PDB file of C-alpha atoms in Angstrom:
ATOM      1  CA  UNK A 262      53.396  46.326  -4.770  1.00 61.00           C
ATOM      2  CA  UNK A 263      51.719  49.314  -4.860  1.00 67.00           C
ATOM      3  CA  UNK A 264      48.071  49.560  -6.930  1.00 62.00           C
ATOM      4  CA  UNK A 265      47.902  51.631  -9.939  1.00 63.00           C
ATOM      5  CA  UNK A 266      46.903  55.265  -9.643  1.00 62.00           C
ATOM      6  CA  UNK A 267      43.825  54.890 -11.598  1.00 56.00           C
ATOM      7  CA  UNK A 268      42.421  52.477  -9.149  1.00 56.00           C
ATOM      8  CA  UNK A 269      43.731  54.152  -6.382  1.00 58.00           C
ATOM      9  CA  UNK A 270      42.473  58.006  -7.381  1.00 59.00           C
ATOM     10  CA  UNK A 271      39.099  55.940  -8.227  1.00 57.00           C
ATOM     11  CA  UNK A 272      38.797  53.918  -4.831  1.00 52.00           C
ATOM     12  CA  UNK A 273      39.912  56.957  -3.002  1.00 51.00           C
ATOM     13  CA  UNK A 274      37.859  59.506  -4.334  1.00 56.00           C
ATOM     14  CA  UNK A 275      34.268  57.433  -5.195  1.00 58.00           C
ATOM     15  CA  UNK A 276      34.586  55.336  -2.215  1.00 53.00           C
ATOM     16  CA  UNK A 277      36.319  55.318   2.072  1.00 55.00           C
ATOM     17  CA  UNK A 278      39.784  54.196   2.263  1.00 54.00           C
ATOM     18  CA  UNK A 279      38.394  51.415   4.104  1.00 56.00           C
ATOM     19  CA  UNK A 280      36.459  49.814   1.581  1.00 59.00           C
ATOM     20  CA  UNK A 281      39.421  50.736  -1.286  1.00 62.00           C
ATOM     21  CA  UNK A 282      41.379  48.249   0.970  1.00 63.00           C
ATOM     22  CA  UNK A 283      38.766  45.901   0.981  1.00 65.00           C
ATOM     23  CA  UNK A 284      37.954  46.264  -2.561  1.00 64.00           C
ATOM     24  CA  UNK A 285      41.851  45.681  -3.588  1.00 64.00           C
ATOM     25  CA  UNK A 286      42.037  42.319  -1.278  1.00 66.00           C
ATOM     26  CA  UNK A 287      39.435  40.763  -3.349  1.00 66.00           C
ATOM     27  CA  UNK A 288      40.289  42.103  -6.424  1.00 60.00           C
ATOM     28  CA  UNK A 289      44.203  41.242  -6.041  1.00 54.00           C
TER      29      UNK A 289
END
């Protein structure tokens, strides 16, 4: 299940790819 775009374009743009993974393992 892919995350929502908001979170995504936020994660992706504000912070690394690495830590938007991280961040959506301990949010999910």
């Amino acid at each position: 299940m892919p995350p929502p775009p908001a979170l995504k374009k936020k994660s992706a743009t504000k912070n690394p790819p690495m830590f938007s993974q991280e961040y959506l393992i301990q949010n999910h």
